[in-house]
Coordinates of C-alpha atoms in Angstrom, one line a residue:
X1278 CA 118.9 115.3 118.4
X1279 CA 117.6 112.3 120.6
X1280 CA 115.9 110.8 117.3
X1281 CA 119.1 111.6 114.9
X1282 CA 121.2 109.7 118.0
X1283 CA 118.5 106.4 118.4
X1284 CA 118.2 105.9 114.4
X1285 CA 122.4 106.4 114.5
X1286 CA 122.7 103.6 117.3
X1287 CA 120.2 101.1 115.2
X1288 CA 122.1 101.6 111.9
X1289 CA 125.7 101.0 114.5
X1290 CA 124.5 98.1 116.6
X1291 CA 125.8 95.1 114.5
X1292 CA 128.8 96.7 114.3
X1293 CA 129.3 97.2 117.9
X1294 CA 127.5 93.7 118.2
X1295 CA 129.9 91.9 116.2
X1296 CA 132.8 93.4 117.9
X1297 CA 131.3 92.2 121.5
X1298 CA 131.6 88.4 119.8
X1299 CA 135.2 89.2 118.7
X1300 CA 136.8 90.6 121.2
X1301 CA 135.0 88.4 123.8
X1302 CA 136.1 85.3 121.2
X1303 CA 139.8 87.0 121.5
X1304 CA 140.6 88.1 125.0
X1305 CA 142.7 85.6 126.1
X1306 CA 145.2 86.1 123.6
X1307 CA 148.9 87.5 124.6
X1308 CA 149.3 89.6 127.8
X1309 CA 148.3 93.5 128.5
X1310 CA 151.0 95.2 127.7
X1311 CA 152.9 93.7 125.4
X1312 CA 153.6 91.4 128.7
X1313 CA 155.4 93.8 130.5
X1314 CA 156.2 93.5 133.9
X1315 CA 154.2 95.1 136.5
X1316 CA 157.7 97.4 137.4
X1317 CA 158.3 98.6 134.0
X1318 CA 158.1 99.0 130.3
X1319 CA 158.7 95.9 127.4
X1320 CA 160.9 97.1 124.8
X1321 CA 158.3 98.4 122.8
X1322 CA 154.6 100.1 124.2
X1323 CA 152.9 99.6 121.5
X1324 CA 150.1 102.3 121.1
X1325 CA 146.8 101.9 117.9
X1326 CA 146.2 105.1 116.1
X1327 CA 142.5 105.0 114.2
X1328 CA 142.4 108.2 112.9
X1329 CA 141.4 108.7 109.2
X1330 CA 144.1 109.9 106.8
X1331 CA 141.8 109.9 103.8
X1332 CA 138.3 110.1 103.0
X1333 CA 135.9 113.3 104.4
X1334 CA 137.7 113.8 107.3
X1335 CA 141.3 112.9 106.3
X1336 CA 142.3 116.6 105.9
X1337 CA 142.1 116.1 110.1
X1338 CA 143.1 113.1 110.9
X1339 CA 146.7 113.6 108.8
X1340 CA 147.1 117.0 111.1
X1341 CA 146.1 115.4 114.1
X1342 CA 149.2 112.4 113.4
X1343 CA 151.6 115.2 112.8
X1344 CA 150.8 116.5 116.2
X1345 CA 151.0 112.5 117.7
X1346 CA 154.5 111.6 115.6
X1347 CA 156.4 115.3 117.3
X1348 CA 155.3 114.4 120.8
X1349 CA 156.4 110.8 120.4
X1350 CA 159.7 111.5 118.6
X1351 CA 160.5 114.0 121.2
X1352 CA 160.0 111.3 123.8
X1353 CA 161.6 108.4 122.3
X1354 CA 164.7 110.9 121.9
X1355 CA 164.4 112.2 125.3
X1356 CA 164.4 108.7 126.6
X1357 CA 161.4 109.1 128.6
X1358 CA 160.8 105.4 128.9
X1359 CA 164.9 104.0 129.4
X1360 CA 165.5 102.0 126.5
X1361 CA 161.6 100.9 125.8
X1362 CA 160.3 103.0 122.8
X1363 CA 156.8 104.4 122.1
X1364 CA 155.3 102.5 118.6
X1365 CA 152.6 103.8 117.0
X1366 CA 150.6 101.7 114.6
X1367 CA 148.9 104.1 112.3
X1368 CA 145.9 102.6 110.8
X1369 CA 143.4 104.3 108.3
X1370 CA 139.4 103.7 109.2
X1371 CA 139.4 106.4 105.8
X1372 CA 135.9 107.8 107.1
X1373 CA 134.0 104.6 107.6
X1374 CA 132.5 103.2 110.5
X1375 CA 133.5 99.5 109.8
X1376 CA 136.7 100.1 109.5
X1377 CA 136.9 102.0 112.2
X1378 CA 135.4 99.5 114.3
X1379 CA 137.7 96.8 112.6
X1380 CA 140.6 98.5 113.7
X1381 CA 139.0 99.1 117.0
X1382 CA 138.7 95.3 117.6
X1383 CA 142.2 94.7 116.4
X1384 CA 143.2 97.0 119.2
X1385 CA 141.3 95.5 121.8
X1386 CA 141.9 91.8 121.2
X1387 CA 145.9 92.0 120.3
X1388 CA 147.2 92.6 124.0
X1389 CA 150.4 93.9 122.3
X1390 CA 148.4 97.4 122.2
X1391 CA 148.3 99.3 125.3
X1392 CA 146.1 101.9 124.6
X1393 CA 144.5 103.1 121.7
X1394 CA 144.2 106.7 120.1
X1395 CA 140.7 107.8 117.5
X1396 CA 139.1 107.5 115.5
X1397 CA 138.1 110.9 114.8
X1398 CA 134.9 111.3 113.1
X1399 CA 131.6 110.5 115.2
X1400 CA 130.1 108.0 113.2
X1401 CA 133.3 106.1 113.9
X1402 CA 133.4 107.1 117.3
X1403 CA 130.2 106.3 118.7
X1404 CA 130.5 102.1 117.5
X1405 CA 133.7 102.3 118.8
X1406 CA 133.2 104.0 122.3
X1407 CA 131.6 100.2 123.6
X1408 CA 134.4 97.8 122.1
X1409 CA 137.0 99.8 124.1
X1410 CA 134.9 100.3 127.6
X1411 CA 134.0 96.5 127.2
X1412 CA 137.4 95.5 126.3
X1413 CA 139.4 97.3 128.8
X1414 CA 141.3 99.6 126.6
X1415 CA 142.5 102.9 127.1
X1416 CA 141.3 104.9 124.5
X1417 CA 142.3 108.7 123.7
X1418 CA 139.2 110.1 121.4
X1419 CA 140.4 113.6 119.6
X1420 CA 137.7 115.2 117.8
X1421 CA 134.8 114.1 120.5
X1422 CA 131.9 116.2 119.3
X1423 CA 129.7 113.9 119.6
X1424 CA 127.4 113.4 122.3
X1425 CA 127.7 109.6 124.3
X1426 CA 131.2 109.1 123.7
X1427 CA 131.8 109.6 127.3
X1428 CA 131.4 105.6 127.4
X1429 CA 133.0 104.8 131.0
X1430 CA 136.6 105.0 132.8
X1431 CA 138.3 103.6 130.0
X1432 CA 137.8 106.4 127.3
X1433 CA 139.2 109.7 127.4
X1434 CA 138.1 112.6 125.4
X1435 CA 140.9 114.3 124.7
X1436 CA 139.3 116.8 122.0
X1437 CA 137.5 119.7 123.6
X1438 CA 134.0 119.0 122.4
X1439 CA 133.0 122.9 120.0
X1440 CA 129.6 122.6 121.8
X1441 CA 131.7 123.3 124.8
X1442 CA 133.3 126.7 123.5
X1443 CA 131.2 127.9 120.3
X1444 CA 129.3 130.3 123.1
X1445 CA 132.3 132.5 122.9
X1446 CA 130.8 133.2 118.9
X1447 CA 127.6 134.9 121.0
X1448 CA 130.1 137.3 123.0
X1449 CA 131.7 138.0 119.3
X1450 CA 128.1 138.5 117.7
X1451 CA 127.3 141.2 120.9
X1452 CA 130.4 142.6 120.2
X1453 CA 129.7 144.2 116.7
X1454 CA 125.8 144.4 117.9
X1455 CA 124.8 141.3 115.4
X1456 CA 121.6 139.6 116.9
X1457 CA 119.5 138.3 113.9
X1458 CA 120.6 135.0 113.0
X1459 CA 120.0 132.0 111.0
X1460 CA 121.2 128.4 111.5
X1461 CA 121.8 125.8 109.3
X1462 CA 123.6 122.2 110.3
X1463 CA 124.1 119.3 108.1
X1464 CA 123.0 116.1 110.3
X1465 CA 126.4 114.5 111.3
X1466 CA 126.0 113.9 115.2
X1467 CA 128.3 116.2 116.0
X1468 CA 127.6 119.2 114.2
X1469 CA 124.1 119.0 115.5
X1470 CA 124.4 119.8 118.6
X1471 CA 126.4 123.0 117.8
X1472 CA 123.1 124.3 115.7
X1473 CA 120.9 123.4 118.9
X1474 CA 123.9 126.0 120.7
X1475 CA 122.9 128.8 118.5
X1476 CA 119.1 128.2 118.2
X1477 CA 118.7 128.4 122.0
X1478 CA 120.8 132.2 121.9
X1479 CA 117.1 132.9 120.4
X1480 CA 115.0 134.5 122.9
X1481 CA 118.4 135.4 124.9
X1482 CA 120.0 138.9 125.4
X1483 CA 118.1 140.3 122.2
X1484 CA 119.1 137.7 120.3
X1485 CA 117.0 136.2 117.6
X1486 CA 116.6 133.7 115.6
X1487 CA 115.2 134.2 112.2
X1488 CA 115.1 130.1 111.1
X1489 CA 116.8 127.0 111.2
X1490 CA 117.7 124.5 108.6
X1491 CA 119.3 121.1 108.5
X1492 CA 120.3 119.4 105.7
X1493 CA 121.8 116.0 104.3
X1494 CA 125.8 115.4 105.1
X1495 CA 126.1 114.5 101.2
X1496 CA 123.9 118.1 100.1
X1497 CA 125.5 119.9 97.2
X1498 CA 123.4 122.3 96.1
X1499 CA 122.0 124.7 98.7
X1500 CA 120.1 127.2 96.6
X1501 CA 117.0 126.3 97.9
X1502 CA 118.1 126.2 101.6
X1503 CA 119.2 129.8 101.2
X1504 CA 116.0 130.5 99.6
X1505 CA 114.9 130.5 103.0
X1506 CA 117.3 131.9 104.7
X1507 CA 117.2 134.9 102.3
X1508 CA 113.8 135.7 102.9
X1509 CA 114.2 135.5 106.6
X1510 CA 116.1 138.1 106.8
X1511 CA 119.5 137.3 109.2
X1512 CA 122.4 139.5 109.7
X1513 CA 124.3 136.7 110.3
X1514 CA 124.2 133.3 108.8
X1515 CA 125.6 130.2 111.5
X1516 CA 127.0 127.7 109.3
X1517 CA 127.6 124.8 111.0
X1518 CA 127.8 122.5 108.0
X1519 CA 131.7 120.2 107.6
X1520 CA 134.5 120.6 105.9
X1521 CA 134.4 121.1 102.0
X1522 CA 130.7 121.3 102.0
X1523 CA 130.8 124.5 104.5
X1524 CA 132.9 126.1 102.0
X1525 CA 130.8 125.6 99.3
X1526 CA 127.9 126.9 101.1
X1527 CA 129.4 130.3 101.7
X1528 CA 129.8 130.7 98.2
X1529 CA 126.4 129.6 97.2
X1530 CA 125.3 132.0 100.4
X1531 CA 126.7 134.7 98.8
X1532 CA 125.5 134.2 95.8
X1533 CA 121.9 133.6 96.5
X1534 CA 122.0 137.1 97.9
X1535 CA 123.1 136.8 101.9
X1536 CA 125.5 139.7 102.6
X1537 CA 125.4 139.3 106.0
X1538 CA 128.1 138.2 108.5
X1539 CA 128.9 134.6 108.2
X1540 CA 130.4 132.7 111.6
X1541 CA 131.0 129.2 111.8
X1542 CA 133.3 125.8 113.0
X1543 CA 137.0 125.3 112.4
X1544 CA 136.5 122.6 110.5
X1545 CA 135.9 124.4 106.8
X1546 CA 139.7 125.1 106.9
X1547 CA 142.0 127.5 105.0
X1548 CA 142.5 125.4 102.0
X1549 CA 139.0 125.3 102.2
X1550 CA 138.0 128.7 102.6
X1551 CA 140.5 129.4 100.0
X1552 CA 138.3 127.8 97.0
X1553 CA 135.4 130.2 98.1
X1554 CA 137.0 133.3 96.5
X1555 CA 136.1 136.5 98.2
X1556 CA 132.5 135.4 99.1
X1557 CA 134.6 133.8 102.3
X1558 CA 136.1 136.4 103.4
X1559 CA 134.9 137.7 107.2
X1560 CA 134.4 134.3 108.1
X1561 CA 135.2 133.9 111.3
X1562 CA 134.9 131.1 114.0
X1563 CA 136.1 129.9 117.1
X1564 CA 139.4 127.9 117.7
X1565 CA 140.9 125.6 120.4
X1566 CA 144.3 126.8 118.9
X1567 CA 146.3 128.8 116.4
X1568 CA 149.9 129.9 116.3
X1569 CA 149.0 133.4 116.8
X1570 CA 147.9 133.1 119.7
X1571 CA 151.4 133.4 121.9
X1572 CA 150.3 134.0 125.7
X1573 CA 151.2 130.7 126.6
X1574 CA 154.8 129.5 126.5
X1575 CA 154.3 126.0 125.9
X1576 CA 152.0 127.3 123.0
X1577 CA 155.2 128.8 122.3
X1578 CA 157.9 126.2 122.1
X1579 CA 155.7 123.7 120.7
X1580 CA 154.4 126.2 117.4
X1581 CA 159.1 126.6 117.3
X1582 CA 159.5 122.5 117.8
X1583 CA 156.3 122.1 115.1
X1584 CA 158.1 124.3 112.2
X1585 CA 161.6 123.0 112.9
X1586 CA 160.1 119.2 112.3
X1587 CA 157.6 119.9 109.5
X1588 CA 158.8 123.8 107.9
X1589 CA 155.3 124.8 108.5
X1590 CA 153.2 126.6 111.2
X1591 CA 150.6 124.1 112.9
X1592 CA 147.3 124.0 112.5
X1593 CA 144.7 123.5 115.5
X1594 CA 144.5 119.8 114.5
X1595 CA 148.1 119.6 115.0
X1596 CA 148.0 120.7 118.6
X1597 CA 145.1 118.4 119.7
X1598 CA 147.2 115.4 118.0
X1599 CA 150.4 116.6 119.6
X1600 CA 148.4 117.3 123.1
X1601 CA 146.9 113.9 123.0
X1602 CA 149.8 112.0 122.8
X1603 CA 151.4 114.5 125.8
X1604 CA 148.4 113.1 127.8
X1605 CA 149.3 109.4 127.1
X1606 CA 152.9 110.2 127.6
X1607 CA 152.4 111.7 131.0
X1608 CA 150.2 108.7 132.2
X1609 CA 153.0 106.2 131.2
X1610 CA 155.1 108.1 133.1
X1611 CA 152.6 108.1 136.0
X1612 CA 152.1 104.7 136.0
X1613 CA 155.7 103.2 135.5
X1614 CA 154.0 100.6 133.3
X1615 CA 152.4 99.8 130.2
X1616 CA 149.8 97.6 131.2
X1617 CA 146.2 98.6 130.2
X1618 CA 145.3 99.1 133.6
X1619 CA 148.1 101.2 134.8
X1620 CA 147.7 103.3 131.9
X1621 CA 143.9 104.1 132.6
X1622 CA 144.9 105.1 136.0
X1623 CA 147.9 107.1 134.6
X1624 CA 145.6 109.0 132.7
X1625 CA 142.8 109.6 135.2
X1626 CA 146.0 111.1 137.4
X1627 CA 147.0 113.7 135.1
X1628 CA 143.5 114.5 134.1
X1629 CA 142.9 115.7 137.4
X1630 CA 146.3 117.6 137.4
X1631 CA 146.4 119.4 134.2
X1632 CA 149.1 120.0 132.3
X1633 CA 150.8 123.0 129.5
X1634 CA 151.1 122.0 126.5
X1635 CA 150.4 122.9 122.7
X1636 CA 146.8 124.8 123.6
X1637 CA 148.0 126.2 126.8
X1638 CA 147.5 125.3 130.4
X1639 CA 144.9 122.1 129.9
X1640 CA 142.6 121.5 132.8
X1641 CA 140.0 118.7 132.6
X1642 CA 136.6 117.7 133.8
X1643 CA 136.7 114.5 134.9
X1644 CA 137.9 112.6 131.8
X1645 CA 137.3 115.6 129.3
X1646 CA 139.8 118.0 128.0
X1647 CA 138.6 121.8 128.3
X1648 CA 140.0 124.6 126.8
X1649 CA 139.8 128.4 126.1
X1650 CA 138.6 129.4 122.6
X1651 CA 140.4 131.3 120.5
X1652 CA 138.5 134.0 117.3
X1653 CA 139.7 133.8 114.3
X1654 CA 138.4 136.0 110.4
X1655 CA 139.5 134.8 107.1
X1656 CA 140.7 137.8 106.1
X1657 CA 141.0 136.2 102.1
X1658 CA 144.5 134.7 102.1
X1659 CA 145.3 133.9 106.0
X1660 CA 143.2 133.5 109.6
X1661 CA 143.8 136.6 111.6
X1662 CA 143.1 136.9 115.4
X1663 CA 140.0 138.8 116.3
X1664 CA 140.2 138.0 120.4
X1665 CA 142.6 136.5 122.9
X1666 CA 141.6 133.1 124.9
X1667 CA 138.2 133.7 126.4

């Protein structure tokens, strides 16, 4: 992990160089805030979303906005800020790092923007983390996976990281008496991390772990991986590979002769699982959210509020995007302001409050969201709940 993270940072540091010079080259220009007063908001708070709507990750990113545009229609309508309104400036990094960081300097240098919300994928995240600390700009990460994203009092990581809830899988595993596993990760910073979770439940309450195997982001064809895996002889198979791809490797699974149980991360979605047939059904995996979960009642009124805008349940995207922007909404309240600095301290306040909202009650360490995981099986047409909030 330490290696994949120092050859990350070379391939990122003129990036994050190149933003120093610009925003350093830019500060002075307009006022934080949009030049608001120090006793209330301008007309407009103008607020920069970098989340991807296209590319690898834009299946996520599009979810996540849905989540941001409820929460900030509700509290335009509600008049939380008098007559000032909450303006978002949706911008599309579309799963690239420069763009990402483009966007990110934008944010930073253009004192219109009072705080900033992404980017969403961690080899966005991580060049970006050091433009905003530097720069003095609130920043709301969903989707912080990755490890070093935690860059200083001026970023917030308001997406429970999975490494901090995918232990609930072992509970599920010891459950149904399921100890013989095999891992395999692709090598996107954050998804390693989750493999290292599973590899160390080796050695561990009877676990064990039969092998591990990491492979390219861009791998299409596994047969050879689960070769290996096959011949190792798992009753389950940890699949912690993103998106499309992790679909496709349950089918290929299945077909190269792995019957076994097959857990893994939210991220290979419905639509997803859907192209894998019947090879993906049993799949199960751990959740910050779904709409089946109904213990909490802002879980509740916010899954009601979500089909009345959008005629459709939400998805656990959509409650992390629509939780996120609560968290920015509650700080401007706190701080009476928009100014940059106001709003970092606005945030800080709630974080050590908590709040209800979309996932539930939210509590936070320090500047980190945390959460209760949810269990969920593809059953072959729809996620079904296998636990409640552990």
């Amino acid at each position: 992990m330490a290696r994949d993270d120092r050859r990350a940072k070379r391939r990122w540091l003129p990036l994050i160089l190149s933003g120093v010079v610009g925003v350093g080259a830019l500060t002075a220009c307009g006022e934080s805030g949009g030049g608001n007063a120090a006793n209330g908001f301008p007309s407009q708070i103008h607020i920069m979303v970098n989340n991807d709507e296209t590319g690898v990750t834009g299946f996520a990113g599009i979810a996540i906005n849905k989540g941001i545009k409820l929460a900030v229609k509700q509290a335009n309508a509600a008049k939380l800020f008098g007559e000032s309104t909450l303006v978002m400036d949706y911008q599309d990094p579309a799963g690239e790092a420069q763009n990402a960081v483009r966007i990110t300097r934008t944010a930073v240098s253009d004192k219109k923007y009072a705080a900033m919300i992404g980017p969403i994928r961690s080899i966005e995240q991580l060049p970006s983390v050091p433009l905003v600390q530097s720069g003095k700009l609130p920043t709301l990460i969903p989707q912080a996976n990755a490890a070093g994203l935690n860059a200083g009092e001026y970023t917030f990581l308001a997406g429970a990281p999975i490494s901090g809830y995918f232990g609930v899988m072992k509970d599920y595993l010891s459950s149904i008496g399921k100890k013989r596993i095999a891992v395999i990760t692709d090598d996107l910073p954050s998804d390693v991390p989750i493999g290292d979770i599973a590899e160390k439940w080796g050695g561990t309450d009877g676990f064990v772990v039969t092998t591990r195997v990491t492979v390219s982001r861009d791998t299409q064809d596994y047969t050879a991986q689960v070769a290996q895996i096959v011949r190792s002889n798992p009753e389950v198979l940890v699949n912690v590979v993103t998106s499309a791809a992790g679909a496709a490797l349950i089918s290929q699974a299945r077909q190269g002769g792995f019957s076994g149980q097959i857990i893994g991360i939210e991220a290979t979605t419905s639509a997803m699982l859907k192209t894998a047939g019947n090879a993906a059904v049993g799949f199960t995996f751990p959740t910050r959210f779904s709409p089946l979960n109904q213990e909490s009642p802002s879980t509740v009124k916010f899954v009601q509020d979500f089909k009345a805008e959008y005629g459709e349940a939400p998805d656990s995207y959509c409650a992390e995007g629509y939780d996120t922007a609560q968290w920015l909404i509650k700080a401007l309240q706190e701080s009476g302001n928009a100014s940059r600095e106001s709003i970092q301290r606005g945030l800080t306040a709630v974080a050590a409050k908590g709040f209800d909202s979309a996932q539930g009650a939210l509590t936070f360490n320090g500047r980190e969201i945390q959460i209760k995981a949810t269990v969920l099986q593809w059953n072959g047409t729809e996620n079904v709940l296998v636990n409640r909030k552990q």
